[in-house]
Short mmCIF file of C-alpha atoms and ligand atoms in Angstrom, two decimals:
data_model
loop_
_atom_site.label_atom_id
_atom_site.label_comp_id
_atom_site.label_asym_id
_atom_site.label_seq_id
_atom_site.Cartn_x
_atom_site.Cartn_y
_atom_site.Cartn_z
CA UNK A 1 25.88 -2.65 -2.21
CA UNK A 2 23.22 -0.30 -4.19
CA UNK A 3 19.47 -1.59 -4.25
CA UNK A 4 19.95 -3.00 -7.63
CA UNK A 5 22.49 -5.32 -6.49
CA UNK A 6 20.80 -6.33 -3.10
CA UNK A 7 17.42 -7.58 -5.13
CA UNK A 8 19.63 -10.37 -6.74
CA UNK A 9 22.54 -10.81 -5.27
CA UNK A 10 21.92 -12.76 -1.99
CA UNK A 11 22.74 -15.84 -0.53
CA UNK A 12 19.81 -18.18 -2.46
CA UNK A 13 19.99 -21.56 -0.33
CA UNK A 14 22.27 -21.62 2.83
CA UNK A 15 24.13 -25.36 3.69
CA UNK A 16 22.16 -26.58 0.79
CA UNK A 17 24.80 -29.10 -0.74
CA UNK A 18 24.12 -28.87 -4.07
CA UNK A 19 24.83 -25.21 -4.19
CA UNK A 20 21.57 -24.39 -6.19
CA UNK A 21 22.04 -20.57 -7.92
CA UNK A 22 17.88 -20.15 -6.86
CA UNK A 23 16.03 -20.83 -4.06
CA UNK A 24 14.74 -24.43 -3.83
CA UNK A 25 10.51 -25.07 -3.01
CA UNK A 26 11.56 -27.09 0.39
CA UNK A 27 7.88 -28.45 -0.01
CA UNK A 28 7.88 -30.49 3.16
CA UNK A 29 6.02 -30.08 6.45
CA UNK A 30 8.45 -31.53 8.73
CA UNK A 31 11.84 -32.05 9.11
CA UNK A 32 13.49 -35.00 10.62
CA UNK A 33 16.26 -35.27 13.57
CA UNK A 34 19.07 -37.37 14.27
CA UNK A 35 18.08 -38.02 17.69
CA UNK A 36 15.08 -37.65 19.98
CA UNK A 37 17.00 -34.76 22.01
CA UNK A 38 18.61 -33.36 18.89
CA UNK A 39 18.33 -29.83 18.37
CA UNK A 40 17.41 -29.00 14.87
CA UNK A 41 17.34 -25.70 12.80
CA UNK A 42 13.95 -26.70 11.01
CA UNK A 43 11.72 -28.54 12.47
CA UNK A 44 8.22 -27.91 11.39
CA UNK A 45 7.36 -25.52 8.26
CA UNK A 46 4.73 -23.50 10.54
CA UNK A 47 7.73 -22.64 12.58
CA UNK A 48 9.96 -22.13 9.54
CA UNK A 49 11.31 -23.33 6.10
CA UNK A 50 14.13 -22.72 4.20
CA UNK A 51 12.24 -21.16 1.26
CA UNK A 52 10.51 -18.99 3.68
CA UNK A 53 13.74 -17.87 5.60
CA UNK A 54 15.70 -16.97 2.70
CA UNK A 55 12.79 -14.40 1.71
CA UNK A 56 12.35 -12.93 5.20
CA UNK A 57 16.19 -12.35 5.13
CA UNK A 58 16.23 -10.89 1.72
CA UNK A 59 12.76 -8.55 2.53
CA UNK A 60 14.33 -7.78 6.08
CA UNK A 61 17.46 -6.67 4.32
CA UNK A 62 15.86 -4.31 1.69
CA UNK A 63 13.82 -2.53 4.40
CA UNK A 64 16.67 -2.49 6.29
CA UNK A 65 15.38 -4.27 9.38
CA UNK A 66 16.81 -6.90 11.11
CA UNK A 67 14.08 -9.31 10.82
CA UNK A 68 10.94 -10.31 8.60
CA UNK A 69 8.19 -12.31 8.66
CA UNK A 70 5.96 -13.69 5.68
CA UNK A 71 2.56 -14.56 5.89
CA UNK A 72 -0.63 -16.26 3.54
CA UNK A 73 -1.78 -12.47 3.11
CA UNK A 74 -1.15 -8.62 3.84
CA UNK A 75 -4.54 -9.33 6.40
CA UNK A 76 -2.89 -12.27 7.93
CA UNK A 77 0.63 -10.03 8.58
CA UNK A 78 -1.47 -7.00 10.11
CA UNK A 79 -3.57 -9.33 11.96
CA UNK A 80 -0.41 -10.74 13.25
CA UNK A 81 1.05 -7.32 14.85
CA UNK A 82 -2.77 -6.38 16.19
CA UNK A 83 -1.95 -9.75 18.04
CA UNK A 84 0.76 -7.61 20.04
CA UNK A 85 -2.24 -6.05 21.96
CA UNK A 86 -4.62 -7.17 24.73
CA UNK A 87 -8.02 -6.39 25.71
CA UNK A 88 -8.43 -2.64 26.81
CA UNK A 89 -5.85 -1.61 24.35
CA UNK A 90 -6.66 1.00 21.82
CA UNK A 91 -5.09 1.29 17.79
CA UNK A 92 -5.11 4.81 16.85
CA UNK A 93 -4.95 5.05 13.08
CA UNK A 94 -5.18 7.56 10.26
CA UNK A 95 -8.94 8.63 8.39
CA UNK A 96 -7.37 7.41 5.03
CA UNK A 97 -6.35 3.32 5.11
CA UNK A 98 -6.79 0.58 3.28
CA UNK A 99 -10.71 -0.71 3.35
CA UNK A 100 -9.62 -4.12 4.64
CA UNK A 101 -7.40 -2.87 7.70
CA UNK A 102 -10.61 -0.72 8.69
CA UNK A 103 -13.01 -3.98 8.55
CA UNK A 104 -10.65 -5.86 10.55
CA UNK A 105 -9.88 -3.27 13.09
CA UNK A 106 -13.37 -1.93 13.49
CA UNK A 107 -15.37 -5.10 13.24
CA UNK A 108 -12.89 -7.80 14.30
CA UNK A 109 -10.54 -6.61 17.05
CA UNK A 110 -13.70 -5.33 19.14
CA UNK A 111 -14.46 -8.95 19.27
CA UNK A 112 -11.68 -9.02 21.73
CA UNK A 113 -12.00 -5.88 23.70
CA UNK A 114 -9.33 -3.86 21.65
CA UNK A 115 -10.96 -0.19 20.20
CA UNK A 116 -9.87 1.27 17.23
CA UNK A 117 -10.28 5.25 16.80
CA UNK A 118 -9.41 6.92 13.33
CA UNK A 119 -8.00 10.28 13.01
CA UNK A 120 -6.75 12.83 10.11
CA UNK A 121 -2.91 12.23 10.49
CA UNK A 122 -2.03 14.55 7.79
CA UNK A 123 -1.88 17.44 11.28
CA UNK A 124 0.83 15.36 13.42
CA UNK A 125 0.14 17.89 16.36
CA UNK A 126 -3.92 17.88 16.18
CA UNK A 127 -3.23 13.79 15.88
CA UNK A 128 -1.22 13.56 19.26
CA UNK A 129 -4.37 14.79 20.92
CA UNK A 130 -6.31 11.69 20.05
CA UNK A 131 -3.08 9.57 21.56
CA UNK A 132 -4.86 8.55 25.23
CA UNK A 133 -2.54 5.99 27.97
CA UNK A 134 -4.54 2.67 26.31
CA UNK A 135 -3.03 3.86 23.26
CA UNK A 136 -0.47 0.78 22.29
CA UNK A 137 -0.04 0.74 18.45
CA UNK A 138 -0.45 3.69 15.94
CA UNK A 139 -1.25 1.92 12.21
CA UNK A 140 -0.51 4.66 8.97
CA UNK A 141 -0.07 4.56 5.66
CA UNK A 142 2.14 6.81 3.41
CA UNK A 143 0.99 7.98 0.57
CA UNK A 144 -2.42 6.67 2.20
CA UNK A 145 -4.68 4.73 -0.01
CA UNK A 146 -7.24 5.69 -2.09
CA UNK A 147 -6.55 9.58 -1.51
CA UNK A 148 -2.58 9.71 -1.63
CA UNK A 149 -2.35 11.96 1.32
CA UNK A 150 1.52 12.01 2.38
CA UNK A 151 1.96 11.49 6.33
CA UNK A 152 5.33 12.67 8.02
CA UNK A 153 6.02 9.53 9.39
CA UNK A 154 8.83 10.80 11.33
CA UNK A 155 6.77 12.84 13.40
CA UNK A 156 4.19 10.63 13.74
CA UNK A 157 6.69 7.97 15.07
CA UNK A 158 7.98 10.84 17.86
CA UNK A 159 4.06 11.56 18.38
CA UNK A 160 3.46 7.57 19.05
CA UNK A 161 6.63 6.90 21.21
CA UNK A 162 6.40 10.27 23.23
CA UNK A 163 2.66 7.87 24.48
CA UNK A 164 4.54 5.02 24.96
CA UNK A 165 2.94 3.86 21.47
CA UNK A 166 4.50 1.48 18.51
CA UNK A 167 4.71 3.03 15.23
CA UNK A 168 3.44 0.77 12.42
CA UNK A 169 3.48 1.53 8.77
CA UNK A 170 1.69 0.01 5.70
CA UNK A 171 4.12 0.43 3.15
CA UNK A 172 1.98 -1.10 0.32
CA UNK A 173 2.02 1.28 -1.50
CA UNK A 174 5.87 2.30 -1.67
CA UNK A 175 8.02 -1.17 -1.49
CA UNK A 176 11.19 -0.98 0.02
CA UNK A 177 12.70 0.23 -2.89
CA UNK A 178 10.72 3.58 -2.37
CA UNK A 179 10.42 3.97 0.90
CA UNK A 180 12.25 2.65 4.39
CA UNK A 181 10.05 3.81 7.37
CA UNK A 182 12.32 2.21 9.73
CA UNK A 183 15.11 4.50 9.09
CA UNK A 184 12.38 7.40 9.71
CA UNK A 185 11.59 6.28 13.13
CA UNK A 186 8.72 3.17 12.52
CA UNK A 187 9.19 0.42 14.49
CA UNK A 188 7.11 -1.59 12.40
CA UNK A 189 6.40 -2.12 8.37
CA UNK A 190 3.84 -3.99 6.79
CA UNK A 191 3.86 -4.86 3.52
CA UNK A 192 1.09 -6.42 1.41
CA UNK A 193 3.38 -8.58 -0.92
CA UNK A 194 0.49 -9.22 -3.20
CA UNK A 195 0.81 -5.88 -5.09
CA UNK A 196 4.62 -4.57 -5.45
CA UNK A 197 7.02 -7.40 -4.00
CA UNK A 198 5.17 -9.97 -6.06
CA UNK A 199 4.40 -7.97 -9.09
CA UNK A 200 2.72 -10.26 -11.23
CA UNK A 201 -1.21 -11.09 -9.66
CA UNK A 202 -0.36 -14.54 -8.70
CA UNK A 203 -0.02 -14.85 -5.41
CA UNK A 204 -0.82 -13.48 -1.81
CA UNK A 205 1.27 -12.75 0.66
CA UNK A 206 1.94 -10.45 3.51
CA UNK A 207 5.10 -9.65 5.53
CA UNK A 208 5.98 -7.89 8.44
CA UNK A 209 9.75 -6.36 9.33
CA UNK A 210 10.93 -4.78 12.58
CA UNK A 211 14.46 -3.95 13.53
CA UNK A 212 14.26 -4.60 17.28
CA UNK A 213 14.66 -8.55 18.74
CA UNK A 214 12.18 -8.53 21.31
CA UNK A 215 9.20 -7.14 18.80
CA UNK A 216 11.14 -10.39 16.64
CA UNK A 217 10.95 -12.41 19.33
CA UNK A 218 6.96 -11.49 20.05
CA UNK A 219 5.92 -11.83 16.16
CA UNK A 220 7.87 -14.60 15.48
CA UNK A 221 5.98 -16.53 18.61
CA UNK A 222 2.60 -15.18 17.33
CA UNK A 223 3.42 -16.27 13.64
CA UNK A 224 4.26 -19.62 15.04
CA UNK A 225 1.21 -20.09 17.37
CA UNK A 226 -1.76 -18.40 14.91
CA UNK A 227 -0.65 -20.90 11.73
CA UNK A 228 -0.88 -18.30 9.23
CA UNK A 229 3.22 -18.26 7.66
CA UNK A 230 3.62 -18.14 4.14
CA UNK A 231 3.77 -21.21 2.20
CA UNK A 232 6.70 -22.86 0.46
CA UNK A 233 5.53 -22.15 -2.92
CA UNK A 234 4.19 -18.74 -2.56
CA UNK A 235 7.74 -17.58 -0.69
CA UNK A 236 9.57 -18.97 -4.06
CA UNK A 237 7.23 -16.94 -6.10
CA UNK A 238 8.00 -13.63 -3.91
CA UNK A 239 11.42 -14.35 -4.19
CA UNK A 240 11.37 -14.25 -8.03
CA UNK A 241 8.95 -11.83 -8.16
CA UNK A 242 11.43 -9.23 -5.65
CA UNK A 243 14.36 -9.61 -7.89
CA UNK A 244 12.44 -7.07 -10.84
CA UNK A 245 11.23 -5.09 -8.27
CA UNK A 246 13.65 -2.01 -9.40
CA UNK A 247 13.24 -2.58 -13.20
CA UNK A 248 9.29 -3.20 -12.97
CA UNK A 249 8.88 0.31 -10.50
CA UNK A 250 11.10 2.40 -12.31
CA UNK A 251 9.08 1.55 -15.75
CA UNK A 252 5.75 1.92 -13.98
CA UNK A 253 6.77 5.38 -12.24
CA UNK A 254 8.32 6.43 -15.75
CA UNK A 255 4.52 5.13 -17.23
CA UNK A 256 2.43 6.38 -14.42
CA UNK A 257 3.79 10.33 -14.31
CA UNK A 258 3.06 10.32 -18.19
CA UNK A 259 -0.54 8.71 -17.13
CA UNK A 260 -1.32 11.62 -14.10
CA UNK A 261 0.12 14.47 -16.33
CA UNK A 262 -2.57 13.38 -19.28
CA UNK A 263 -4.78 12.52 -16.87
CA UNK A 264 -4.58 16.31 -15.37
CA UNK A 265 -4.75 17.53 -18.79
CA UNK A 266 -8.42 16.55 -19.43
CA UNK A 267 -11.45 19.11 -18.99
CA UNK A 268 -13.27 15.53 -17.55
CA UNK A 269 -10.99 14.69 -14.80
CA UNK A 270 -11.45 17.35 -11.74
CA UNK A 271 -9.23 15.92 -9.55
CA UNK A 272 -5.59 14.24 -9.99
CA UNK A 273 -4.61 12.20 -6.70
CA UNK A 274 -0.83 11.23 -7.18
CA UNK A 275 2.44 12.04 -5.13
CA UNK A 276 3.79 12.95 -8.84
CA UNK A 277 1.57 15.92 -9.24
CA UNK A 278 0.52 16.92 -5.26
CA UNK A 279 0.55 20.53 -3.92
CA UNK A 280 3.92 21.85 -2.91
CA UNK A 281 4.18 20.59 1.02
CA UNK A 282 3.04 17.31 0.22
CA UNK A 283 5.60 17.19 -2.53
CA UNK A 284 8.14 18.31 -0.37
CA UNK A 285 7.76 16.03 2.21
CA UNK A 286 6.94 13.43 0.01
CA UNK A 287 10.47 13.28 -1.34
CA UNK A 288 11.55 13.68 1.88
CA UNK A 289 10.73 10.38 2.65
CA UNK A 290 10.71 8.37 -0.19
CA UNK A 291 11.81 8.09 -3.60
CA UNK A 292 9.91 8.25 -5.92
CA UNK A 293 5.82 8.94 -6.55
CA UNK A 294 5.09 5.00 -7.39
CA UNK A 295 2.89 4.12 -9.98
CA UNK A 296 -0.36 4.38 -8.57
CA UNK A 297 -2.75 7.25 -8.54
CA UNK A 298 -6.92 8.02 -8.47
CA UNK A 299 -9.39 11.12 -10.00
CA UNK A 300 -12.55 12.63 -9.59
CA UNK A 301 -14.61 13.53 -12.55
CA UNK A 302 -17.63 14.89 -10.85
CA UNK A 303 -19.92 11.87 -12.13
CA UNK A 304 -19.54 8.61 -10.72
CA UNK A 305 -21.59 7.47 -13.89
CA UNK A 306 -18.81 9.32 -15.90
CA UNK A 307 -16.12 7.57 -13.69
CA UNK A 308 -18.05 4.09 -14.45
CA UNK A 309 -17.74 4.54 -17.62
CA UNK A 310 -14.73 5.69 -18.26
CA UNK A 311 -13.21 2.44 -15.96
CA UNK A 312 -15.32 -0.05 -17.92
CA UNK A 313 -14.42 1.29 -21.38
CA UNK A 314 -10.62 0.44 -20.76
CA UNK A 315 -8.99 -1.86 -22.43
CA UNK A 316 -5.43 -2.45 -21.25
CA UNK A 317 -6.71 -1.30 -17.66
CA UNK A 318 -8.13 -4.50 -16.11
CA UNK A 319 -11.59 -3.86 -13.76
CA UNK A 320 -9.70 -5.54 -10.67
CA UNK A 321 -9.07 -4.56 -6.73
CA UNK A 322 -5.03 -4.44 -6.34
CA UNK A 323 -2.54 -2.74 -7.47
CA UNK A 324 1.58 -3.02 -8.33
CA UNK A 325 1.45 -5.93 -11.19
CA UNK A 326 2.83 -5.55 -14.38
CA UNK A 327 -0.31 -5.14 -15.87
CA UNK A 328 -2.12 -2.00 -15.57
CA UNK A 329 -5.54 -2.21 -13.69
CA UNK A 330 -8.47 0.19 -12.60
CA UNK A 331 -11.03 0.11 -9.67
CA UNK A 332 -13.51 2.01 -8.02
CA UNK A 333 -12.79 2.09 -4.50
CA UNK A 334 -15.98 3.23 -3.18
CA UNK A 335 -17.72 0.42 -4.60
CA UNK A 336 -14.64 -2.24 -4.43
CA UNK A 337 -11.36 -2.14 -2.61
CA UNK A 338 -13.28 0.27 0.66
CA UNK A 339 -16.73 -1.54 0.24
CA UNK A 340 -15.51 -2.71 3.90
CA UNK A 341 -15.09 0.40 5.64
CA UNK A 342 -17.87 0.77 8.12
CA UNK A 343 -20.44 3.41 6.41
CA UNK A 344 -20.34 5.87 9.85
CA UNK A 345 -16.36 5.92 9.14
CA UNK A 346 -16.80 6.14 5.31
CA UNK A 347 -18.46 9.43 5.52
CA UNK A 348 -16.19 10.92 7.83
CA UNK A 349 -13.24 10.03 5.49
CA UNK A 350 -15.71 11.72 2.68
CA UNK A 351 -14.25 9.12 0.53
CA UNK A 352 -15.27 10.46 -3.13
CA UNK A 353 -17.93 7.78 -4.86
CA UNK A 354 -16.48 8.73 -8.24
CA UNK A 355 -12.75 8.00 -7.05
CA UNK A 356 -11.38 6.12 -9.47
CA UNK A 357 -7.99 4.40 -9.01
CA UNK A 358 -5.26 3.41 -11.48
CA UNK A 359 -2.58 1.39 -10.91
CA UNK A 360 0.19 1.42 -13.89
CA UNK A 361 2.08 -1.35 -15.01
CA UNK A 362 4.81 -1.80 -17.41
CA UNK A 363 3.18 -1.71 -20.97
CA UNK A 364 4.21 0.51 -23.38
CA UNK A 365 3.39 3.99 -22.52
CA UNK A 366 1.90 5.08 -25.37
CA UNK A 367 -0.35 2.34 -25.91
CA UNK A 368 -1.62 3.34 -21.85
CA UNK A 369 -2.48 7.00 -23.34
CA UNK A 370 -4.05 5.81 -26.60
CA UNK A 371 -6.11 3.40 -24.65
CA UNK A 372 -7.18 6.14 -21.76
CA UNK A 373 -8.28 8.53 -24.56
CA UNK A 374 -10.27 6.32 -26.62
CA UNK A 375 -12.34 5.05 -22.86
CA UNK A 376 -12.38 9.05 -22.19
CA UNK A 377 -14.04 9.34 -25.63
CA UNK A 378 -16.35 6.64 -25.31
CA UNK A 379 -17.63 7.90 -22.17
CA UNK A 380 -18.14 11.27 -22.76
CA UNK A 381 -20.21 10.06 -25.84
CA UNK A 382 -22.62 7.65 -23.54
CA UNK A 383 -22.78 10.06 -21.08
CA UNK A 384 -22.98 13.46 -22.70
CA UNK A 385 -24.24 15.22 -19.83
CA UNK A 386 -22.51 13.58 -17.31
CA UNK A 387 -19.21 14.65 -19.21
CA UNK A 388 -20.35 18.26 -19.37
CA UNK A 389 -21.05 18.57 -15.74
CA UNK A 390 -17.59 17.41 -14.88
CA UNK A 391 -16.07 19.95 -17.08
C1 PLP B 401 -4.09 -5.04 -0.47
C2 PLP B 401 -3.71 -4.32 0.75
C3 PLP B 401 -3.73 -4.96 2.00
C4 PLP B 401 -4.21 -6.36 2.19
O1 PLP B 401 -3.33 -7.28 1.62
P1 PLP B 401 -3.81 -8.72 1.11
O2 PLP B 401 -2.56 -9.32 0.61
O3 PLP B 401 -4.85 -8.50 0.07
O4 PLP B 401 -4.37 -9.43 2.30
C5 PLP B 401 -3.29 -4.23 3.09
N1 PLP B 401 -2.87 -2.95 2.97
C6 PLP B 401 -2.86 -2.32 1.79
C7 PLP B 401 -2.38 -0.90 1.71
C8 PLP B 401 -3.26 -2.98 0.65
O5 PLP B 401 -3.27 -2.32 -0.52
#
């Protein structure tokens, strides 16, 4: 069966009797058993519920893995593989990632004796020579957030096995309907399934999906042990959430190309970051991998008063951190979403301060234009020479 198909077409409650056509909320925290030595299939809710097993089936089918596991956040699900290391153990992870994944790694993890070391991943080659033998698990992103650099993640998964290294990918950014890093080599995906697989701002949730039983066997012991699984409630909102996830991507995609294009169009903007629009290579191997560009994108304009401006002047485009809802929102990294990111590591990334990020949603796409060019407007009029100097 096509994607399409697969986001709604799945078995919704197994051996429920009443043959429900959605998922039931099994809202209970323990199951009973016949007996005292009867074996049962649920038992406690931090182990697993039925809510929660029918969405790691359905999210480990779309990213074609054989198993998934749903946590309280995207943090708790990449805490969760970290957990796979031990003390003298080394993550080896890309300049460009998300500004919580940095905070955790670099001022978390070497709590417990585990180092984290960050380099540019866009050179799979010059990367293997930061690989060393304490090197266990190397963490990516692709497109990377906030710059949008594309990493091959199939060489990067040859570079981190050739070390004896696990491969682990945050696929945020793409969903599964995008992108399938397991079929390219990963051995791990992460998803944050607060911005994409939800879709709608109301809940947080993370999951991670392998394809191979014993890394199944070790996250589903650490999921069990650490208390963090995803609740009842929150997997019946990802569940209804997933089954738009085609129709809600391909209108944002459709919206957010129209957005970069207009975007790359003004004399303010100096810089478009979007897998839409990038230089030929990146393009290349960008659709390569995935596809489609997704819906979410940053600019420069020179000024970060400009950039201020310009964000707060928005109307449809809420001021908010996350992206992939249905509603269009805007954010300053610098200042919001990678205010974690250690400031020795933030200036090696040379993260721009007047980055601003866009994430589209699935208003009408006119209306996203006519709103852009009216905050354009009114910023260039506040800030006359701020515009001028970005031109
Ligand atoms: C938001 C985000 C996270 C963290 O997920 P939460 O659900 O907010 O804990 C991790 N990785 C990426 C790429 C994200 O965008």
């Amino acid at each position: 069966m096509k994607f399409a198909t697969r986001l709604v077409n799945f078995e919704p409650a197994p051996r429920d009797p009443y043959k429900p056509i959605v998922t039931p909320i099994y809202q209970t925290a323990t199951f009973t058993r016949e007996t005292m030595d009867a074996e049962a299939e649920y038992d406690y809710s931090r182990s697993a519920n039925p809510t929660r097993a029918v969405l790691e089936r359905q999210l480990a089918s779309l990213e074609n893995g054989s198993h998934a596991f749903c946590f309280s956040s995207g943090m708790a699900a990449i805490t969760a593989v970290t957990r796979l290391l031990r003390s003298g153990d080394q993550i080896l992870s890309d300049l460009d990632l998300y500004g919580g994944t940095c905070r955790l790694f670099s001022r978390v993890l070497d709590r417990s004796g585990i180092r984290a070391c960050y380099a540019d991943a866009l050179d799979p080659d010059a990367f293997a020579k930061h690989l060393t033998p304490a090197t266990r698990l190397v963490h990516i992103e692709s497109p990377t957030n906030p710059l949008f650099h594309i990493l091959d993640i199939q060489r990067l998964s040859e570079v981190a096995h050739a070390h004896g290294a696990l491969l682990s990918i945050d696929n945020s950014v793409m969903s599964p309907y995008l992108q399938n890093p397991l079929d390219l080599g990963a051995d791990i995906v992460i998803h944050s399934g607060t911005k994409f697989l939800g879709g709608h701002h109301d809940v947080t949730c993370g999951a991670v999906i392998v394809k191979d039983e014993a890394l199944a066997k070790q996250i589903r012991f650490i999921s069990n042990a650490e208390g963090a699984a995803l609740s009842p409630f929150d997997s019946f909102l990802l569940l209804r959430g997933l089954k738009t996830l085609k129709l809600r991507i391909d209108c944002q995609q459709k919206n957010a190309l129209s957005v970069a294009r207009w975007l790359a169009a003004r004399k303010e903007v100096t810089q478009v970051f979007y897998p839409g629009l990038a230089e030929e290579n990146a393009y290349q191997l960008h659709h390569r991998q995935a596809a489609g560009p997704g819906s979410v994108m940053s600019f420069t304009t020179g000024s970060v008063t400009l950039s201020k401006a310009i964000a707060e002047s928005t109307h449809l485009f809420h001021i908010a951190v996350s992206f992939g809802s249905v509603s269009s929102s805007v954010s300053m990294p610098a200042t919001m979403s990678h205010a974690s990111v250690p400031p020795e590591l933030l200036a090696q990334r040379q993260l721009p301060r007047d980055l601003v990020r866009v994430s589209v949603g699935v208003e009408d796409e006119e209306d996203l234009i006519a709103d852009l060019h009216q905050a354009f407007e009114k910023a260039a009029r506040l800030h006359p020479s701020a515009s001028r100097a970005g031109a």
